[in-house]
Coordinates of C-alpha atoms in Angstrom, one line a residue:
Chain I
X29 CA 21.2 -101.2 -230.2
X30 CA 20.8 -104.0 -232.5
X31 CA 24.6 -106.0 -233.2
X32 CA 25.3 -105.5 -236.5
X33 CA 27.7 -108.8 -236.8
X34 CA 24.2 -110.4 -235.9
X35 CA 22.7 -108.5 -238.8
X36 CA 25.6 -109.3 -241.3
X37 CA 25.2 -113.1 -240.5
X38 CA 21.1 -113.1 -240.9
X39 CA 21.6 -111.0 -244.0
X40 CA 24.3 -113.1 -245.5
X41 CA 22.3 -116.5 -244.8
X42 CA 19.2 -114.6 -246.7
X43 CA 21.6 -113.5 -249.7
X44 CA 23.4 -117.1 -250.0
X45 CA 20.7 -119.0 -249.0
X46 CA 22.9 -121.4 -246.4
X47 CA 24.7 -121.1 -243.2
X48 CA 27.9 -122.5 -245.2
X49 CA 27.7 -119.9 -248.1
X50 CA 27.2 -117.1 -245.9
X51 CA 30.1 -118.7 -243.5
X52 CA 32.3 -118.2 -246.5
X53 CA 30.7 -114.7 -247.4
X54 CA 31.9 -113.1 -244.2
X55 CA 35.0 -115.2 -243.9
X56 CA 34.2 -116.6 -239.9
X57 CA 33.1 -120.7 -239.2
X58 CA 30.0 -121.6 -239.5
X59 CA 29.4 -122.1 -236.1
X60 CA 29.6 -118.4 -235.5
X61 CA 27.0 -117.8 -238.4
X62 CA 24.7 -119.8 -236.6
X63 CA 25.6 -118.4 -232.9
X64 CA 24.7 -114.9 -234.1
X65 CA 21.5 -116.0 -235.9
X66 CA 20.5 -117.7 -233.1
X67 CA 21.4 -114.9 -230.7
X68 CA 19.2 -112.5 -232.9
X69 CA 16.6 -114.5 -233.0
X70 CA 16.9 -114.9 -229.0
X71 CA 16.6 -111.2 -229.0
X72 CA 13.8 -110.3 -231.7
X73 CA 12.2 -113.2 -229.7
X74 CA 10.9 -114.6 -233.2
X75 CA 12.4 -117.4 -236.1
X76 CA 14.1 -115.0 -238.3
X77 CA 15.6 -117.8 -241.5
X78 CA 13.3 -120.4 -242.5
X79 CA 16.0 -123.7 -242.3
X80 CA 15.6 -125.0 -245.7
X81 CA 17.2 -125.4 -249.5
X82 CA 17.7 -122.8 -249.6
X83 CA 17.4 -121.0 -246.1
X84 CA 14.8 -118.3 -246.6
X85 CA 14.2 -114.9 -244.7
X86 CA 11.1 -114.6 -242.7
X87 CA 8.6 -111.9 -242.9
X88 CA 10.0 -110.8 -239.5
X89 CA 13.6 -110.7 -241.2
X90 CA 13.1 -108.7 -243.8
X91 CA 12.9 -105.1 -242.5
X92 CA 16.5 -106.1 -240.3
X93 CA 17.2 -107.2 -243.9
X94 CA 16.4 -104.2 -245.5
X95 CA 17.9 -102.0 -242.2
X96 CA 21.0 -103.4 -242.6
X97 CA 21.5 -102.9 -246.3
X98 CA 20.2 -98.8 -245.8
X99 CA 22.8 -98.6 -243.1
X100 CA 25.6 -100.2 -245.5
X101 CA 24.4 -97.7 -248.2
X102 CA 24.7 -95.2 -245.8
X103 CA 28.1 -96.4 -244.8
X104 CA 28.9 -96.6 -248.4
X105 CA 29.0 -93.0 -248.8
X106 CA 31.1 -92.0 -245.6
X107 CA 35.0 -90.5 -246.7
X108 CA 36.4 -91.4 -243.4
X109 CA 37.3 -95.2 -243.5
X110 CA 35.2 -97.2 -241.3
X111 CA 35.9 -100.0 -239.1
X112 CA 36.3 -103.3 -240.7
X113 CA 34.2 -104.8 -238.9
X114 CA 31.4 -103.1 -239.9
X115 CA 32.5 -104.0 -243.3
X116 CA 31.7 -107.3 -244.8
X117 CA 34.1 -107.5 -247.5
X118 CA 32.4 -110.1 -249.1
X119 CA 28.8 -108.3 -248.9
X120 CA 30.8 -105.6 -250.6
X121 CA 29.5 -104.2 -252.9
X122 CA 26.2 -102.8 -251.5
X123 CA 23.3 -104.4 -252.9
X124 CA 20.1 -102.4 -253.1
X125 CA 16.6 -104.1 -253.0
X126 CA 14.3 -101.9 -255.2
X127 CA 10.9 -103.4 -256.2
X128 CA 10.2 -103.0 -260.7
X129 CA 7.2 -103.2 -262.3
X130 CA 7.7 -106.3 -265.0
X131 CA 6.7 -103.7 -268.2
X132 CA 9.3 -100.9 -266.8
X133 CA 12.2 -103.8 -266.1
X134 CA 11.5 -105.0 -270.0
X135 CA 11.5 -101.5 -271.7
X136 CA 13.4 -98.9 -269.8
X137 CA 14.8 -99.8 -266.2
X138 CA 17.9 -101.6 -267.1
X139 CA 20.0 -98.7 -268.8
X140 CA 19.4 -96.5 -265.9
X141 CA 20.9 -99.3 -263.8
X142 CA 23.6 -100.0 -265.7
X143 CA 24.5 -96.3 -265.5
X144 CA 24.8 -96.8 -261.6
X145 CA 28.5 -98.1 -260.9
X146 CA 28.9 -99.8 -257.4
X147 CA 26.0 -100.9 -256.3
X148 CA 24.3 -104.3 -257.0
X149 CA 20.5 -104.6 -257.5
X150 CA 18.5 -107.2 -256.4
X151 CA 15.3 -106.6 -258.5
X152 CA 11.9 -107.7 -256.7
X153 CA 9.4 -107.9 -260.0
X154 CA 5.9 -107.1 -258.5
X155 CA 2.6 -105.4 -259.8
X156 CA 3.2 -101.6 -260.0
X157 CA -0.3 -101.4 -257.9
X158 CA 1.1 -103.4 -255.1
X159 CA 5.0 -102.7 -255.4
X160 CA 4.0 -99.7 -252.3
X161 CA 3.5 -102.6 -249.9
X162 CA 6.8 -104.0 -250.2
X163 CA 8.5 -100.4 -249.6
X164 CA 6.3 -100.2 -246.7
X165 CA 7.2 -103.1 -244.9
X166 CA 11.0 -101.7 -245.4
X167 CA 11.3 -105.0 -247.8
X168 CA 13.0 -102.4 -250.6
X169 CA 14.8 -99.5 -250.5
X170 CA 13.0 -98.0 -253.5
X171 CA 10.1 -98.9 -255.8
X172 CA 8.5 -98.0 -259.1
X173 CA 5.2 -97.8 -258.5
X174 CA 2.1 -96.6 -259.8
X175 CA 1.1 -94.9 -255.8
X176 CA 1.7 -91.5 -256.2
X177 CA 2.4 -90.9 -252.4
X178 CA 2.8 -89.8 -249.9
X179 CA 4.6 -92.4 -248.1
X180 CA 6.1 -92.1 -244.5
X181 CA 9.7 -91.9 -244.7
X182 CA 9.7 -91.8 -248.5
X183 CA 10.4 -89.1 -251.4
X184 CA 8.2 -89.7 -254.5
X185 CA 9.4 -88.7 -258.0
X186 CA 7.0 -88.7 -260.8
X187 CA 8.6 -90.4 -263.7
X188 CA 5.7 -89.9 -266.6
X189 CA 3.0 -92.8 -267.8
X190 CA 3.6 -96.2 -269.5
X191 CA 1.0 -96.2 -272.1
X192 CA -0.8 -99.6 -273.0
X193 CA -3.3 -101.0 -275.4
X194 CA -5.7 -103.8 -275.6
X195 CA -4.0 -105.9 -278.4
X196 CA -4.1 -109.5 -280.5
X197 CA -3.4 -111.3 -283.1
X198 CA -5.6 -110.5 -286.2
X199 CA -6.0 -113.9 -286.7
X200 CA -7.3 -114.2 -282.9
X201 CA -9.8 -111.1 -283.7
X202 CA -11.0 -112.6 -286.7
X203 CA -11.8 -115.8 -284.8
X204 CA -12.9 -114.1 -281.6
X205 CA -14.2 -111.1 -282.3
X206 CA -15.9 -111.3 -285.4
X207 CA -18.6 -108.8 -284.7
X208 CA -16.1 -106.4 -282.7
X209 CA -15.0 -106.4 -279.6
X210 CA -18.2 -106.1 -276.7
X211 CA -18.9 -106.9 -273.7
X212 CA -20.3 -110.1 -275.4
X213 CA -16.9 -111.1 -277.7
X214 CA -15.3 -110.8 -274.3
X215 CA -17.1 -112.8 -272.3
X216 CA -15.8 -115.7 -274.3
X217 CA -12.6 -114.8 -276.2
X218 CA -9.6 -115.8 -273.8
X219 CA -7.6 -112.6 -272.5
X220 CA -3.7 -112.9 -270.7
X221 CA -3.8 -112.2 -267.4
X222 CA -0.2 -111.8 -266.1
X223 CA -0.7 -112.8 -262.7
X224 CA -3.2 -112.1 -259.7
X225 CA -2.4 -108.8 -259.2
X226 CA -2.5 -107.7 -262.8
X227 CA -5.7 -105.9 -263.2
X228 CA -5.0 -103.9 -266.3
X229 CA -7.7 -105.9 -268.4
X230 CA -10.4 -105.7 -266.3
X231 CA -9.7 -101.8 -265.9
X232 CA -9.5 -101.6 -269.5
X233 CA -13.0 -103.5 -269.8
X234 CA -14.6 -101.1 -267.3
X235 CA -13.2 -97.9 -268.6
X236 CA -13.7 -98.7 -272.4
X237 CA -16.6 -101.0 -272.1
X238 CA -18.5 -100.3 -269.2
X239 CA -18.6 -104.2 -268.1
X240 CA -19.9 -104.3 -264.6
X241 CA -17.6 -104.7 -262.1
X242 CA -18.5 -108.3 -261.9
X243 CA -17.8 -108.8 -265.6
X244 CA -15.8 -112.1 -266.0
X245 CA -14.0 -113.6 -269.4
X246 CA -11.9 -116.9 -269.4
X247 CA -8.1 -115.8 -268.8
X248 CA -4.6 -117.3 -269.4
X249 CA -1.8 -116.4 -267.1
X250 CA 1.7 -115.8 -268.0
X251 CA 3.8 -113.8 -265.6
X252 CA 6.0 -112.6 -268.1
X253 CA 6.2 -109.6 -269.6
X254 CA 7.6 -110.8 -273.3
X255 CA 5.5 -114.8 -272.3
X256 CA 2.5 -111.8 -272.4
X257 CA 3.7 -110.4 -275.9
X258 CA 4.5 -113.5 -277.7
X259 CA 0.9 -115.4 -276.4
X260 CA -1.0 -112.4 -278.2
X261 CA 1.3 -112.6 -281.1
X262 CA 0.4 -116.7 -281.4
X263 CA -2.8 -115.8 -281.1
X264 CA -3.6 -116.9 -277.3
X265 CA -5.4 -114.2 -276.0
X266 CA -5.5 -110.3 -275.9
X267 CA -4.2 -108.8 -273.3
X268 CA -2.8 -104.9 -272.1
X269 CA 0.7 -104.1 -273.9
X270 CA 3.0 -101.3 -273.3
X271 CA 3.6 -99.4 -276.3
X272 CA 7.4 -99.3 -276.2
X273 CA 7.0 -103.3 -276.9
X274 CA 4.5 -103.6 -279.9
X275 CA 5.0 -100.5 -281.6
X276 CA 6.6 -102.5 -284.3
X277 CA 4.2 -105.3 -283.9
X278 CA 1.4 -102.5 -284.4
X279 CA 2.8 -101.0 -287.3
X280 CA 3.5 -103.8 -289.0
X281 CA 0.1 -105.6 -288.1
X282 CA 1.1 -108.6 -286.5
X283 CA -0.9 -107.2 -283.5
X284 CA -4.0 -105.0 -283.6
X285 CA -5.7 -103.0 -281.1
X286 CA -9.3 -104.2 -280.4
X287 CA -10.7 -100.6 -280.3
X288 CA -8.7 -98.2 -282.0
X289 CA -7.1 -96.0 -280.3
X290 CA -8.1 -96.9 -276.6
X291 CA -4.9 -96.9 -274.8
X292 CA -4.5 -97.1 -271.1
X293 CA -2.1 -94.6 -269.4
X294 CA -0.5 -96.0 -266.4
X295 CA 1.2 -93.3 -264.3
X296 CA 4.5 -94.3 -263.0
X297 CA 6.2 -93.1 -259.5
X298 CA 9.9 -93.3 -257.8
X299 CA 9.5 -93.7 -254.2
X300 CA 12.7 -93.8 -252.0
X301 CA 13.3 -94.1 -248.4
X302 CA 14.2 -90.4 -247.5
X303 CA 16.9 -91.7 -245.4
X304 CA 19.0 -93.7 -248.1
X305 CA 18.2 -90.7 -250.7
X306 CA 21.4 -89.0 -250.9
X307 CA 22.9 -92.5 -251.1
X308 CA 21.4 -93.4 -254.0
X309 CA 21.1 -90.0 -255.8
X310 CA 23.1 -91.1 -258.6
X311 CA 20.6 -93.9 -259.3
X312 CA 17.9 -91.5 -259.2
X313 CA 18.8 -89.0 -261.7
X314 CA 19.4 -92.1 -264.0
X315 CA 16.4 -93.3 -263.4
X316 CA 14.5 -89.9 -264.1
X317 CA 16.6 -89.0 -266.9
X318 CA 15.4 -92.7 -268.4
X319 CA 12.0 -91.8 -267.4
X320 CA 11.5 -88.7 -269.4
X321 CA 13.0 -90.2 -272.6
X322 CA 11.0 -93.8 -272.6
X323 CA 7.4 -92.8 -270.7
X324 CA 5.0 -89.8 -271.7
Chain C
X8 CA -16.7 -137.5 -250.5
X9 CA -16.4 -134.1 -251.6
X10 CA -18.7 -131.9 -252.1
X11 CA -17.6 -130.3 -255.4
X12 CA -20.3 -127.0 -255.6
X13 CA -18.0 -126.3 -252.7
X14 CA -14.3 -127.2 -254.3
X15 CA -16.0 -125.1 -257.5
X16 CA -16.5 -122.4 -254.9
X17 CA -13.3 -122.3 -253.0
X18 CA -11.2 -122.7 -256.8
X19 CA -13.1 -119.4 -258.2
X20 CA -12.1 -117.5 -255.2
X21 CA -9.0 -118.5 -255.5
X22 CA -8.8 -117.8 -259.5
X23 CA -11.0 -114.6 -259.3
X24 CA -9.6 -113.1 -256.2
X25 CA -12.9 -112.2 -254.6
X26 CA -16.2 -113.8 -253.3
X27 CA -18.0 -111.6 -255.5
X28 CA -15.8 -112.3 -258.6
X29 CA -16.3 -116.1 -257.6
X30 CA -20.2 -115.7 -257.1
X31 CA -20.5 -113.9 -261.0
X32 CA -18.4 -116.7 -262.1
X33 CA -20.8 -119.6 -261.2
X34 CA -23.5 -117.5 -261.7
X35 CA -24.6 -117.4 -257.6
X36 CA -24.7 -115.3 -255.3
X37 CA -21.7 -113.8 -252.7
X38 CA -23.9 -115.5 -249.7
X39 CA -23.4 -118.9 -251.3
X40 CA -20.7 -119.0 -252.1
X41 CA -19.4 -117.3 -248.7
X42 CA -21.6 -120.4 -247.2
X43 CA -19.7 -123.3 -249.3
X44 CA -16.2 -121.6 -248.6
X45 CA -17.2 -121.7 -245.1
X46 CA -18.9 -125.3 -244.9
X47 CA -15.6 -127.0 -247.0
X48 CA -13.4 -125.2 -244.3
X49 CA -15.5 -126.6 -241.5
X50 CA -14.8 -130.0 -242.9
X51 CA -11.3 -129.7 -243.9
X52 CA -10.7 -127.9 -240.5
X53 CA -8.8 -125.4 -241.4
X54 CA -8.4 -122.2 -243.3
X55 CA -8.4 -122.4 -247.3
X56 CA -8.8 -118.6 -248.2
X57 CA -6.9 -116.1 -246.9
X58 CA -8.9 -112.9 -247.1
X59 CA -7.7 -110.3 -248.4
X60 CA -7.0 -108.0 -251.7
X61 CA -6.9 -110.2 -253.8
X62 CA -8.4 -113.8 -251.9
X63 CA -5.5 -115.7 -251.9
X64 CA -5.6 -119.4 -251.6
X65 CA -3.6 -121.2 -248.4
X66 CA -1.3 -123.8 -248.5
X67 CA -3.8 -127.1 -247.4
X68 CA -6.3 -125.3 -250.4
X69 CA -4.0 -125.8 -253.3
X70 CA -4.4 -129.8 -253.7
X71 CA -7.9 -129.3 -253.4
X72 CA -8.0 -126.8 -256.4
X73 CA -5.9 -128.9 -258.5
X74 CA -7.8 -132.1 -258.0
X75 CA -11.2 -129.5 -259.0
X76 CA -9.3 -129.0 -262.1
X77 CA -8.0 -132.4 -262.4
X78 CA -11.4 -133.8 -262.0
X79 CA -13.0 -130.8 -264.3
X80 CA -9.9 -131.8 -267.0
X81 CA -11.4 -135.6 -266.6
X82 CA -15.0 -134.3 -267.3
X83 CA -14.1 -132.4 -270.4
X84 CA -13.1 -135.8 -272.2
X85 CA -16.5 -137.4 -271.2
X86 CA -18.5 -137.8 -274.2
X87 CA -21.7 -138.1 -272.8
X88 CA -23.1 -134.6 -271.6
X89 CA -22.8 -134.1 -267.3
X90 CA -25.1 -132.8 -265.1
X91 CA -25.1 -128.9 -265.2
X92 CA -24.7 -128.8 -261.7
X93 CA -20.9 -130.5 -262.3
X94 CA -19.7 -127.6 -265.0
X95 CA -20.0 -124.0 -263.6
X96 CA -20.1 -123.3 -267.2
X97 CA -18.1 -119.6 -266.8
X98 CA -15.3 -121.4 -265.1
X99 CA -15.3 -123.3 -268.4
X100 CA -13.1 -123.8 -270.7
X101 CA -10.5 -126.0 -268.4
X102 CA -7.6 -124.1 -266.9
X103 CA -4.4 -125.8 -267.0
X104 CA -1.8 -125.3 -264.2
X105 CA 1.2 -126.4 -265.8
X106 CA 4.9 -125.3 -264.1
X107 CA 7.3 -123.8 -267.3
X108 CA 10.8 -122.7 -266.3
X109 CA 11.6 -119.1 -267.4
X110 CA 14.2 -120.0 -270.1
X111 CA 11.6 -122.3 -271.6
X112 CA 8.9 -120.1 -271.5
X113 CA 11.2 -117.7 -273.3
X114 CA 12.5 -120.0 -275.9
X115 CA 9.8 -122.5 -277.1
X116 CA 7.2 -123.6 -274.9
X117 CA 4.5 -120.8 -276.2
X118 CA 4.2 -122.0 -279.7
X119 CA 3.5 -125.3 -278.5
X120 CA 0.7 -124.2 -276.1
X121 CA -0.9 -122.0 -278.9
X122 CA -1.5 -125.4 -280.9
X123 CA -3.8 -126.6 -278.0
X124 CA -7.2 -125.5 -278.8
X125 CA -10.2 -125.2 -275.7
X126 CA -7.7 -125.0 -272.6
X127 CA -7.2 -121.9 -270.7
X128 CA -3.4 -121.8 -269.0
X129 CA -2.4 -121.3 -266.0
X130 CA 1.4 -120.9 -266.0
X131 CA 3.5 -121.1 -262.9
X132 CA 7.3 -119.6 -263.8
X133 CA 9.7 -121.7 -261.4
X134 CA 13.0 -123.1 -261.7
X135 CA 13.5 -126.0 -263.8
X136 CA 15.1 -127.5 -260.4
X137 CA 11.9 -127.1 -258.1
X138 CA 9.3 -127.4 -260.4
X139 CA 8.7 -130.9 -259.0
X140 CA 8.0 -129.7 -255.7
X141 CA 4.9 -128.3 -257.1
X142 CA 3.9 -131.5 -259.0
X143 CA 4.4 -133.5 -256.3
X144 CA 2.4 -131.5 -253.6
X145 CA -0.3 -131.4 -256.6
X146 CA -0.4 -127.5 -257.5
X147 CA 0.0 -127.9 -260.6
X148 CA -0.8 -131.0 -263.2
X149 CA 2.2 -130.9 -265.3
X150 CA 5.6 -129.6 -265.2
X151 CA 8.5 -128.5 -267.4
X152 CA 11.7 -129.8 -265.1
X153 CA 14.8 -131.1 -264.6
X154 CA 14.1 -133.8 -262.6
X155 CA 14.5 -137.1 -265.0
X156 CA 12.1 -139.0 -262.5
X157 CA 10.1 -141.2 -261.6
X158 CA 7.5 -139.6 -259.6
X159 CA 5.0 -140.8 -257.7
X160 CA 1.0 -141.2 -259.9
X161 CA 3.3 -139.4 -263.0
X162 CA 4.7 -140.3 -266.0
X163 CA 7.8 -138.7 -267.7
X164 CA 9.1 -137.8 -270.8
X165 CA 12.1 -136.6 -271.6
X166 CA 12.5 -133.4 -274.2
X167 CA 16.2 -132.7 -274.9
X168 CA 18.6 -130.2 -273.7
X169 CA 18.1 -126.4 -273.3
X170 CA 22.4 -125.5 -273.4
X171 CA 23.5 -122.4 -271.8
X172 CA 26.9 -120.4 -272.1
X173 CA 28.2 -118.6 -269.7
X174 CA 28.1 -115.1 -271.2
X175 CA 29.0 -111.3 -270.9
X176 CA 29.0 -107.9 -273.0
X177 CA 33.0 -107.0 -274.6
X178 CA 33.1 -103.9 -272.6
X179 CA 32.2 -106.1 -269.2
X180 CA 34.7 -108.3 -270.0
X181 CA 37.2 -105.8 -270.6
X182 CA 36.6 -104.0 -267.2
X183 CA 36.3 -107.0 -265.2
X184 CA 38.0 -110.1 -266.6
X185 CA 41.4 -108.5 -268.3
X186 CA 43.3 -111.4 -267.1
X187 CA 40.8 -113.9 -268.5
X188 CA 37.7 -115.5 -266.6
X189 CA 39.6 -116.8 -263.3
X190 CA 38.5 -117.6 -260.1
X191 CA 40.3 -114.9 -259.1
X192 CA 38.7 -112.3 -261.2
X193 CA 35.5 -113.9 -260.9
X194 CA 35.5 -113.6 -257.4
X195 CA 34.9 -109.4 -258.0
X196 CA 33.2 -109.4 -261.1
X197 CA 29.7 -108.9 -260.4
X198 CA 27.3 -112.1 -261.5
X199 CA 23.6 -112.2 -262.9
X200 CA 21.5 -114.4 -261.1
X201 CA 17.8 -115.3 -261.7
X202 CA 16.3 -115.8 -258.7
X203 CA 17.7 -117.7 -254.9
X204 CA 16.9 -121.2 -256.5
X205 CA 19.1 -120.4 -259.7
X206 CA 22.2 -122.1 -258.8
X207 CA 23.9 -122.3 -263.0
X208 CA 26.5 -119.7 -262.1
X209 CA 27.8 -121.9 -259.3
X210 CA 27.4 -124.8 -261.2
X211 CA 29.2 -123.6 -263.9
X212 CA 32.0 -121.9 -262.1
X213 CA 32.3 -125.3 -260.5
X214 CA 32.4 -127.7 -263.2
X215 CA 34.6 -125.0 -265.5
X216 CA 37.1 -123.2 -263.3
X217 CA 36.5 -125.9 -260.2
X218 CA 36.0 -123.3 -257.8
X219 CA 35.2 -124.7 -254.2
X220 CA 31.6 -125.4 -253.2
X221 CA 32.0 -121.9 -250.6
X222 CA 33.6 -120.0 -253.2
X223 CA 31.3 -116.5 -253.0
X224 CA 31.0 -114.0 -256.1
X225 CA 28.8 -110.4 -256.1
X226 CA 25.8 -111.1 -257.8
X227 CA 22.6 -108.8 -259.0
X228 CA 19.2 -110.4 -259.0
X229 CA 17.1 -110.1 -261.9
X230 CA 13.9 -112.5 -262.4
X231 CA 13.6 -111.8 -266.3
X232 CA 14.8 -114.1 -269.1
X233 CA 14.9 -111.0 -271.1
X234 CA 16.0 -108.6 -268.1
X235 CA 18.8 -111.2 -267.6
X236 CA 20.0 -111.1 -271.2
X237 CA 19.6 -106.9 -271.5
X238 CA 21.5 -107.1 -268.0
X239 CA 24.5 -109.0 -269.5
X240 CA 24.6 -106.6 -273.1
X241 CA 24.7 -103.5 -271.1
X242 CA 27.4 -104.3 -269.0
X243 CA 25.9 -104.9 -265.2
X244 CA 27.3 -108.7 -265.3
X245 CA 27.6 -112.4 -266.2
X246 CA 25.3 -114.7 -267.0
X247 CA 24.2 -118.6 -267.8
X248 CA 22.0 -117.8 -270.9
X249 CA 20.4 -119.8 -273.2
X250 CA 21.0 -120.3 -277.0
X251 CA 17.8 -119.7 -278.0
X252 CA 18.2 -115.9 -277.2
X253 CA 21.9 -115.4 -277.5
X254 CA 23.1 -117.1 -280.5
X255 CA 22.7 -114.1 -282.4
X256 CA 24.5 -111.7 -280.0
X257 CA 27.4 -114.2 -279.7
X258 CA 27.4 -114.5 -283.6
X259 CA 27.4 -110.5 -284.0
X260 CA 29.9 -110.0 -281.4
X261 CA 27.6 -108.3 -278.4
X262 CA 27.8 -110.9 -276.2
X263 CA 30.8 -113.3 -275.4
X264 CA 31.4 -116.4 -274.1
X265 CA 33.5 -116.0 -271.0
X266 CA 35.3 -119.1 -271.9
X267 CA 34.6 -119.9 -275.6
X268 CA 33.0 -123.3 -276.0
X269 CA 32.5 -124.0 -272.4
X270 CA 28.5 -124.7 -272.9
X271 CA 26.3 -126.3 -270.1
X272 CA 23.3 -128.5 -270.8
X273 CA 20.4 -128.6 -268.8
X274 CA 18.5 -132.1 -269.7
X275 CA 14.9 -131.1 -269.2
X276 CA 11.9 -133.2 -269.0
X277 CA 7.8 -132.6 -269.4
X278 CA 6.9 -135.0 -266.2
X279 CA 2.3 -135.1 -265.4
X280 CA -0.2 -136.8 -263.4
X281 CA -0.7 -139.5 -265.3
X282 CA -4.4 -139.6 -264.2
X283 CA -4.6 -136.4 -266.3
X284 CA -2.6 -138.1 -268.8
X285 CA -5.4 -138.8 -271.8
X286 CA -6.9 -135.3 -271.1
X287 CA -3.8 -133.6 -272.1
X288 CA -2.8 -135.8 -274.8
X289 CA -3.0 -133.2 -277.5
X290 CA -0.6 -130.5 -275.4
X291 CA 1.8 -133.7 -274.6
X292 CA 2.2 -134.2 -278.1
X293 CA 2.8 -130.5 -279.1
X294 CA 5.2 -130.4 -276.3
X295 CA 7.3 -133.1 -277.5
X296 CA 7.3 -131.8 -280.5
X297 CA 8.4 -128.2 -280.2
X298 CA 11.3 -129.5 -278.0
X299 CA 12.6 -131.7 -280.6
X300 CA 12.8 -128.6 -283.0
X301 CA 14.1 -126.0 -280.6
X302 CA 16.4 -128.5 -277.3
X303 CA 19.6 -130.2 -278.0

């Protein structure tokens, strides 16, 4: 069986980010945090913290990260009192790992969060496409994803679609896009590209345009969901919006779409581990309840 | 020297995500470029392209993409037209990597960038604390930062203050702090913070309330300027945010300063390879200027 002290010190360096923080997290010398890491990495037979400013986890560490926190949650809900040992006060309270698509975090996540008493979130921001991989490798705990399932070990929710449209600046479509937006405008006019993972133009290019799968158009990047809303506002590039964030902007006309009425619906999933589900029930119904008010 | 057909190969691979992506880029086909990739990692003697979905770029491969650019930057400033075979024109116009922090980014750094015409970005979100790291191992040819300098081949300017208050919603402060913001109450409270490098909590708790350099405090994690602010108006936690985005909650009474007038100014400074220097001239000079309007 793995030693969960082990797993409390290796977590707690990962948290902190040093051997003295995560000393002072679990209240025991620093000599014993490193004594235990170094015992567990004896074990896993493997470098489990990258030494550094701050001491990372490796990618070995993360699922005996990720175990530890499930079997706190899991703890967390027990009504008979459990040893303290198995209770790092100072880890208290449980903090969940749940991988958020940027859009969802910036228009309808954080109520349903702040709904959840208890728990703390440590929010991993990746690409709804490629958020799966992280729940995979037991990195999170939960994810909002755009993978319908089914995933081993994991429930999946459907939560609705965030819907998104192709928009600019009209002063960036007058310069740009003169003659309308083709497959010729956009091999020139510079688009947003909000990271490498972010393939929401390019999908919006093939559906609506039929550009060839090679198709390629100059690109900013700006991993930032409102960095990606004010850039088209100033006229930088066009780039896929969610609704719930230019609305205004479209009724007012400060952004225009570049095809009418050509949105993009992006279907949205929760995916739990099955094991920490009844653990985190409470966050679930949030998050659905959120779901079905902000997505269609 | 380098053979730069093959740096322009290995850099669209590592900007498109795929051989075939790079190939329609520069207009060749996947076999050549496949064949550069190949021949430059022969040379260099090790990997520079992880395979994968997308092609990612290694570690040793990152200089070597930003002194393409650097060199491509150079090029654009020539006056006298270049050999065709030097500008894969669809990799055209010049992308610049530039490292913003997050706050900035959020605050006034776009406006600037929108007044730089012909210059695709590339924006790397990091802390404003280890921003250097990346101008220093050459990933990127500018960086916002709050590292006064000097650094090695760069030259330094310095843009103001971006000043931060530590911050939280009434009702928070109600639940948590009905004593007042202690170390004491602090020490349960649950924190905001950015990301593992964002150490302005601690900082702040150190210089306001002196707390010791161990002292430990619950924390979420949330890698949003905005998520960060929404986080701290619904309740989940405090926060070091900036004035830029909080100036009117605080004057309306949503968000409070934990201890009122207790602000923290982080100096920042728009540090660049000063080989680059006369290429970016024009985005220097917007830089400086938006800072002067918007940093203390």
């Amino acid at each position: 069986m793995l030693d969960y002290a082990q797993l409390a010190a290796l977590t707690a360096i990962h948290r902190r980010g040093s051997f003295d923080l995560a000393a002072a997290a679990l209240s025991v010398t620093p000599s014993a945090i490193s004594q235990r890491l170094k015992a567990l990495e004896e074990r896993m037979g493997t470098l489990l913290i990258q030494r550094g400013q701050p001491c990372t986890a490796t990618p070995t560490a993360l699922p005996l990260i990720a175990h530890f926190e499930q079997v706190m949650l899991l703890q967390s809900t027990l009504t008979t009192p459990t040893p303290t040992t198995l209770r790092p006060t100072n880890l208290r309270p449980t903090t969940l790992r749940i991988a958020v698509n940027a859009d969802s975090l910036a228009t309808w996540v954080l109520p349903a969060l702040a709904q959840t008493t208890g728990l703390l979130f440590d929010l991993v921001i990746d690409d709804q496409d490629h958020s799966i991989n992280l729940l995979r490798r037991g990195e999170v705990c939960a994810a909002i994803t755009s993978h319908a399932g089914p995933l081993q070990g994991c429930d999946t929710l459907p939560l609705g679609a965030l819907r998104y449209r192709a928009t600019a600046s009209p002063a960036f479509i007058a310069q740009w896009l003169p003659t309308g937006a083709t497959a010729q405008t956009l091999a020139l006019a510079p688009a947003l590209t909000f990271s490498d993972k972010d393939r929401l133009q390019r999908d919006w290019l093939t559906t609506t345009l039929r550009t060839p799968p090679h198709f390629t158009f100059p690109t900013h990047r700006i991993a930032s969901t409102h960095g990606f809303i004010n850039a088209a506002l100033l006229g930088l590039g066009w780039g896929m919006n969610p609704d719930p964030l230019t609305a205004q902007h479209l009724a007012n006309g400060t952004l225009v779409e570049l095809i009418p009425n050509r949105p993009m619906d992006v279907p949205l999933y929760w995916q739990f581990a099955r094991i920490t589900g009844a653990a985190i029930a409470p966050l679930t119904a949030a998050i659905t309840r959120a779901a079905a008010i902000h997505l269609a």
